[in-house]
CSV table of N, CA and C in Angstrom, one decimal:
chain,number,residue,atom,x,y,z
A,1,MET,N,10.5,-13.8,9.2
A,1,MET,CA,10.6,-15.1,9.1
A,1,MET,C,11.7,-15.4,7.9
A,2,ASN,N,12.3,-16.8,8.1
A,2,ASN,CA,13.2,-17.1,7.3
A,2,ASN,C,12.7,-17.5,6.1
A,3,LEU,N,13.6,-17.9,4.8
A,3,LEU,CA,13.0,-18.6,3.4
A,3,LEU,C,13.6,-19.7,3.4
A,4,ARG,N,12.5,-20.7,3.1
A,4,ARG,CA,12.9,-22.1,3.0
A,4,ARG,C,12.6,-22.6,1.7
A,5,ILE,N,13.3,-23.4,1.1
A,5,ILE,CA,13.2,-23.8,-0.3
A,5,ILE,C,13.3,-25.5,-0.1
A,6,THR,N,12.5,-25.9,-0.7
A,6,THR,CA,12.4,-27.6,-0.8
A,6,THR,C,12.1,-27.6,-2.3
A,7,ASN,N,12.6,-28.8,-2.4
A,7,ASN,CA,12.7,-29.5,-4.1
A,7,ASN,C,12.5,-30.9,-4.4
A,8,CYS,N,12.0,-31.5,-5.3
A,8,CYS,CA,11.6,-32.6,-5.4
A,8,CYS,C,11.9,-32.7,-7.3
A,9,ASN,N,13.2,-33.3,-7.4
A,9,ASN,CA,13.4,-33.1,-8.8
A,9,ASN,C,13.6,-31.9,-9.3
A,10,ASN,N,12.7,-31.4,-10.0
A,10,ASN,CA,12.6,-30.0,-10.7
A,10,ASN,C,11.6,-29.1,-10.5
A,11,PHE,N,10.9,-29.8,-9.1
A,11,PHE,CA,9.5,-28.7,-8.5
A,11,PHE,C,10.1,-27.9,-7.4
A,12,PHE,N,10.2,-26.8,-7.2
A,12,PHE,CA,10.7,-26.2,-6.1
A,12,PHE,C,9.9,-25.5,-5.4
A,13,LYS,N,9.6,-25.2,-4.2
A,13,LYS,CA,8.3,-24.7,-3.2
A,13,LYS,C,9.1,-23.9,-2.3
A,14,ILE,N,8.7,-22.6,-2.4
A,14,ILE,CA,9.6,-21.5,-1.5
A,14,ILE,C,8.3,-21.2,-0.4
A,15,LYS,N,8.8,-21.3,0.7
A,15,LYS,CA,8.1,-20.9,2.1
A,15,LYS,C,8.9,-19.7,2.7
A,16,GLY,N,7.8,-18.7,3.0
A,16,GLY,CA,8.4,-17.6,4.1
A,16,GLY,C,8.4,-16.1,3.4
A,17,HIS,N,9.7,-15.6,3.7
A,17,HIS,CA,9.8,-14.2,3.1
A,17,HIS,C,10.6,-14.1,2.2
A,18,LEU,N,10.7,-13.8,1.2
A,18,LEU,CA,11.8,-13.5,0.0
A,18,LEU,C,11.7,-11.8,-0.1
A,19,ASN,N,12.9,-11.5,0.5
A,19,ASN,CA,13.3,-10.5,0.6
A,19,ASN,C,14.7,-9.9,0.3
A,20,ARG,N,15.3,-8.7,0.8
A,20,ARG,CA,16.4,-8.5,0.7
A,20,ARG,C,17.3,-9.2,1.5
A,21,GLU,N,16.7,-9.7,2.6
A,21,GLU,CA,17.4,-10.5,3.9
A,21,GLU,C,17.9,-11.5,3.2
A,22,THR,N,16.9,-12.2,2.6
A,22,THR,CA,16.7,-13.9,2.3
A,22,THR,C,17.3,-14.1,0.6
A,23,LEU,N,17.7,-13.0,0.0
A,23,LEU,CA,17.8,-13.0,-1.1
A,23,LEU,C,18.9,-14.1,-1.5
A,24,ALA,N,20.2,-14.0,-0.6
A,24,ALA,CA,21.3,-15.0,-0.7
A,24,ALA,C,20.5,-16.4,-0.7
A,25,VAL,N,20.0,-16.7,-0.1
A,25,VAL,CA,19.2,-18.2,-0.1
A,25,VAL,C,18.6,-18.5,-1.0
A,26,PHE,N,17.9,-17.8,-1.9
A,26,PHE,CA,17.3,-17.7,-3.1
A,26,PHE,C,18.0,-17.9,-4.1
A,27,GLN,N,19.1,-17.4,-4.0
A,27,GLN,CA,20.2,-17.0,-5.2
A,27,GLN,C,21.1,-18.6,-5.2
A,28,ALA,N,21.4,-18.7,-4.0
A,28,ALA,CA,22.4,-20.2,-3.8
A,28,ALA,C,21.5,-21.4,-4.4
A,29,GLU,N,20.4,-21.2,-3.9
A,29,GLU,CA,19.7,-22.5,-4.4
A,29,GLU,C,19.4,-22.3,-6.0
A,30,PHE,N,19.1,-21.4,-6.6
A,30,PHE,CA,18.7,-21.5,-7.8
A,30,PHE,C,20.1,-21.1,-9.0
A,31,ASP,N,21.3,-21.1,-8.2
A,31,ASP,CA,22.2,-20.7,-8.9
A,31,ASP,C,22.5,-21.5,-10.1
A,32,HIS,N,22.4,-22.8,-10.0
A,32,HIS,CA,22.8,-23.8,-11.1
A,32,HIS,C,21.5,-24.7,-11.4
A,33,VAL,N,20.4,-24.1,-11.2
A,33,VAL,CA,19.2,-24.8,-11.5
A,33,VAL,C,19.1,-24.9,-13.2
A,34,LEU,N,19.5,-23.9,-13.8
A,34,LEU,CA,19.3,-23.7,-15.3
A,34,LEU,C,20.3,-24.9,-15.7
A,35,GLU,N,21.3,-25.0,-15.1
A,35,GLU,CA,22.4,-26.1,-15.7
A,35,GLU,C,22.0,-27.4,-15.7
A,36,ARG,N,21.2,-27.6,-14.5
A,36,ARG,CA,20.4,-28.9,-14.4
A,36,ARG,C,19.5,-29.3,-14.8
A,37,PHE,N,18.5,-28.3,-15.1
A,37,PHE,CA,17.3,-28.6,-15.9
A,37,PHE,C,16.9,-28.1,-17.0
A,38,ASN,N,16.1,-28.6,-18.0
A,38,ASN,CA,15.6,-27.8,-19.0
A,38,ASN,C,14.3,-27.1,-18.8
A,39,ALA,N,13.6,-27.9,-17.9
A,39,ALA,CA,12.2,-27.1,-17.4
A,39,ALA,C,12.1,-27.5,-15.8
A,40,PHE,N,11.7,-26.4,-15.1
A,40,PHE,CA,11.4,-26.5,-13.7
A,40,PHE,C,10.2,-25.6,-13.6
A,41,THR,N,9.6,-25.8,-12.1
A,41,THR,CA,8.4,-25.0,-11.7
A,41,THR,C,8.7,-24.4,-10.3
A,42,ILE,N,8.4,-23.5,-10.1
A,42,ILE,CA,8.6,-23.0,-8.7
A,42,ILE,C,7.2,-22.6,-8.3
A,43,SER,N,6.9,-22.9,-6.7
A,43,SER,CA,5.6,-22.9,-6.3
A,43,SER,C,5.9,-21.7,-5.6
A,44,ILE,N,5.1,-20.6,-5.3
A,44,ILE,CA,5.2,-19.4,-4.7
A,44,ILE,C,4.0,-19.4,-3.9
A,45,GLU,N,3.1,-20.3,-3.7
A,45,GLU,CA,1.9,-20.4,-2.9
A,45,GLU,C,2.0,-20.1,-1.5
A,46,ASP,N,3.0,-20.7,-0.8
A,46,ASP,CA,3.4,-20.3,0.7
A,46,ASP,C,4.3,-19.2,0.8
A,47,LEU,N,4.6,-18.5,-0.2
A,47,LEU,CA,5.4,-17.1,0.3
A,47,LEU,C,4.3,-16.3,1.0
A,48,GLU,N,4.8,-15.8,2.3
A,48,GLU,CA,4.2,-14.9,3.1
A,48,GLU,C,4.4,-13.5,2.7
A,49,ALA,N,5.5,-13.2,2.2
A,49,ALA,CA,5.6,-11.6,1.7
A,49,ALA,C,7.1,-11.6,0.9
A,50,MET,N,7.0,-10.8,-0.1
A,50,MET,CA,7.9,-10.5,-1.1
A,50,MET,C,8.1,-9.1,-1.3
A,51,ASP,N,9.4,-8.5,-1.1
A,51,ASP,CA,9.5,-7.3,-1.6
A,51,ASP,C,10.1,-6.9,-2.7
A,52,ARG,N,10.4,-5.7,-3.2
A,52,ARG,CA,11.0,-5.6,-4.7
A,52,ARG,C,12.1,-6.3,-5.4
A,53,TYR,N,13.1,-6.5,-4.2
A,53,TYR,CA,14.1,-7.6,-4.2
A,53,TYR,C,13.9,-8.9,-4.8
A,54,GLY,N,12.9,-9.4,-4.0
A,54,GLY,CA,12.2,-10.5,-4.4
A,54,GLY,C,11.9,-10.9,-5.6
A,55,VAL,N,10.9,-9.8,-6.0
A,55,VAL,CA,10.6,-9.6,-7.6
A,55,VAL,C,11.6,-9.6,-8.7
A,56,GLU,N,12.3,-8.9,-8.3
A,56,GLU,CA,13.6,-8.5,-9.1
A,56,GLU,C,14.4,-10.1,-9.2
A,57,ALA,N,14.5,-10.7,-8.3
A,57,ALA,CA,15.1,-11.8,-8.2
A,57,ALA,C,14.2,-13.4,-9.2
A,58,ILE,N,13.1,-12.9,-9.0
A,58,ILE,CA,12.8,-14.2,-9.7
A,58,ILE,C,12.3,-13.7,-11.0
A,59,ALA,N,12.2,-12.4,-11.5
A,59,ALA,CA,12.3,-11.7,-12.6
A,59,ALA,C,13.4,-12.2,-13.4
A,60,ALA,N,14.4,-12.1,-12.8
A,60,ALA,CA,16.1,-12.1,-13.4
A,60,ALA,C,15.9,-13.9,-13.6
A,61,LEU,N,15.7,-14.6,-12.8
A,61,LEU,CA,16.0,-15.9,-13.3
A,61,LEU,C,15.0,-16.4,-14.0
A,62,HIS,N,13.6,-15.9,-14.4
A,62,HIS,CA,13.0,-16.0,-15.5
A,62,HIS,C,13.8,-15.6,-16.7
A,63,ASN,N,14.1,-14.4,-16.6
A,63,ASN,CA,14.9,-13.6,-17.9
A,63,ASN,C,16.1,-14.7,-18.3
A,64,GLU,N,16.8,-15.3,-17.5
A,64,GLU,CA,17.9,-16.0,-17.9
A,64,GLU,C,17.4,-17.5,-18.4
A,65,ALA,N,16.2,-18.0,-18.0
A,65,ALA,CA,15.8,-19.1,-18.4
A,65,ALA,C,15.3,-19.0,-19.9
A,66,VAL,N,14.7,-17.8,-20.2
A,66,VAL,CA,14.2,-17.5,-21.5
A,66,VAL,C,15.7,-17.2,-22.2
A,67,ALA,N,16.5,-16.7,-22.2
A,67,ALA,CA,17.6,-16.3,-22.6
A,67,ALA,C,18.5,-17.8,-23.0
A,68,GLN,N,18.2,-18.7,-22.1
A,68,GLN,CA,18.9,-20.0,-22.1
A,68,GLN,C,18.0,-20.9,-23.3
A,69,HIS,N,16.7,-20.6,-23.4
A,69,HIS,CA,15.9,-21.2,-24.1
A,69,HIS,C,15.7,-22.6,-23.3
A,70,LYS,N,15.0,-22.2,-21.7
A,70,LYS,CA,14.6,-23.4,-20.8
A,70,LYS,C,13.1,-22.7,-20.2
A,71,SER,N,12.7,-23.7,-19.9
A,71,SER,CA,11.2,-23.5,-19.7
A,71,SER,C,11.1,-23.2,-17.9
A,72,MET,N,10.5,-22.3,-17.5
A,72,MET,CA,10.3,-22.0,-16.0
A,72,MET,C,8.8,-21.8,-16.1
A,73,SER,N,8.1,-22.3,-15.0
A,73,SER,CA,6.5,-22.2,-14.4
A,73,SER,C,6.6,-21.6,-13.2
A,74,ILE,N,5.7,-20.5,-12.8
A,74,ILE,CA,5.6,-20.3,-11.6
A,74,ILE,C,4.1,-20.4,-11.4
A,75,ILE,N,3.9,-21.0,-10.3
A,75,ILE,CA,2.7,-21.2,-9.9
A,75,ILE,C,2.0,-20.9,-8.4
A,76,GLY,N,1.0,-20.5,-8.3
A,76,GLY,CA,0.7,-20.2,-6.9
A,76,GLY,C,0.3,-18.6,-6.8
A,77,PHE,N,-0.6,-18.5,-5.7
A,77,PHE,CA,-1.1,-17.2,-5.9
A,77,PHE,C,-0.1,-16.2,-4.6
A,78,GLY,N,0.9,-16.3,-4.6
A,78,GLY,CA,1.9,-15.9,-3.6
A,78,GLY,C,2.2,-14.4,-3.5
A,79,SER,N,2.3,-13.7,-4.6
A,79,SER,CA,2.5,-12.4,-4.7
A,79,SER,C,1.8,-11.5,-5.8
A,80,LYS,N,1.2,-10.5,-5.2
A,80,LYS,CA,0.3,-9.5,-6.4
A,80,LYS,C,1.4,-8.6,-6.8
A,81,ASP,N,2.6,-8.5,-6.1
A,81,ASP,CA,3.7,-7.8,-6.9
A,81,ASP,C,4.5,-8.4,-8.0
A,82,LEU,N,4.5,-9.8,-7.7
A,82,LEU,CA,5.2,-10.6,-9.0
A,82,LEU,C,4.2,-10.8,-10.0
A,83,TYR,N,2.9,-10.8,-10.0
A,83,TYR,CA,1.9,-11.0,-10.9
A,83,TYR,C,1.9,-9.8,-11.7
A,84,ASP,N,1.7,-8.7,-11.0
A,84,ASP,CA,1.9,-7.3,-11.6
A,84,ASP,C,2.9,-7.1,-12.6
A,85,HIS,N,4.1,-7.4,-12.0
A,85,HIS,CA,5.6,-7.3,-12.6
A,85,HIS,C,5.5,-8.2,-14.0
A,86,PHE,N,5.1,-9.4,-14.1
A,86,PHE,CA,5.1,-10.1,-15.4
A,86,PHE,C,4.0,-9.7,-16.2
A,87,LYS,N,2.8,-8.9,-15.5
A,87,LYS,CA,1.7,-8.8,-16.3
A,87,LYS,C,1.9,-7.5,-17.2
A,88,SER,N,2.7,-6.4,-16.6
A,88,SER,CA,3.4,-5.1,-17.1
A,88,SER,C,4.3,-5.4,-18.3
A,89,GLU,N,5.0,-6.6,-17.8
A,89,GLU,CA,6.0,-6.7,-19.0
A,89,GLU,C,5.3,-7.3,-20.3
A,90,VAL,N,4.5,-7.9,-20.3
A,90,VAL,CA,3.5,-8.6,-21.2
A,90,VAL,C,3.1,-7.6,-22.1
A,91,ALA,N,2.5,-6.5,-21.2
A,91,ALA,CA,1.8,-5.5,-21.6
A,91,ALA,C,2.6,-4.4,-22.4
A,92,ALA,N,4.1,-4.3,-22.0
A,92,ALA,CA,5.1,-3.4,-22.5
A,92,ALA,C,5.2,-4.1,-23.8
């Protein structure tokens, strides 16, 4: 399945598969998001699958937001791998 990203102002909804094949779509959509918004939310509720490349892409976006003092929220029960990544980062 392809990746579809919809947004309304600073709320982004990701649907489909975030993997190596769809990574370019994700990066193109979020390439300038930190320039446009001081705070934004990403819903991963409708993500059906995410591989390690998808987890790394969201983590990189989060790290860049933190570095630029921007607020990024991730909502939804989309991926256990993503949850585990951020949980282990907090523990470390």
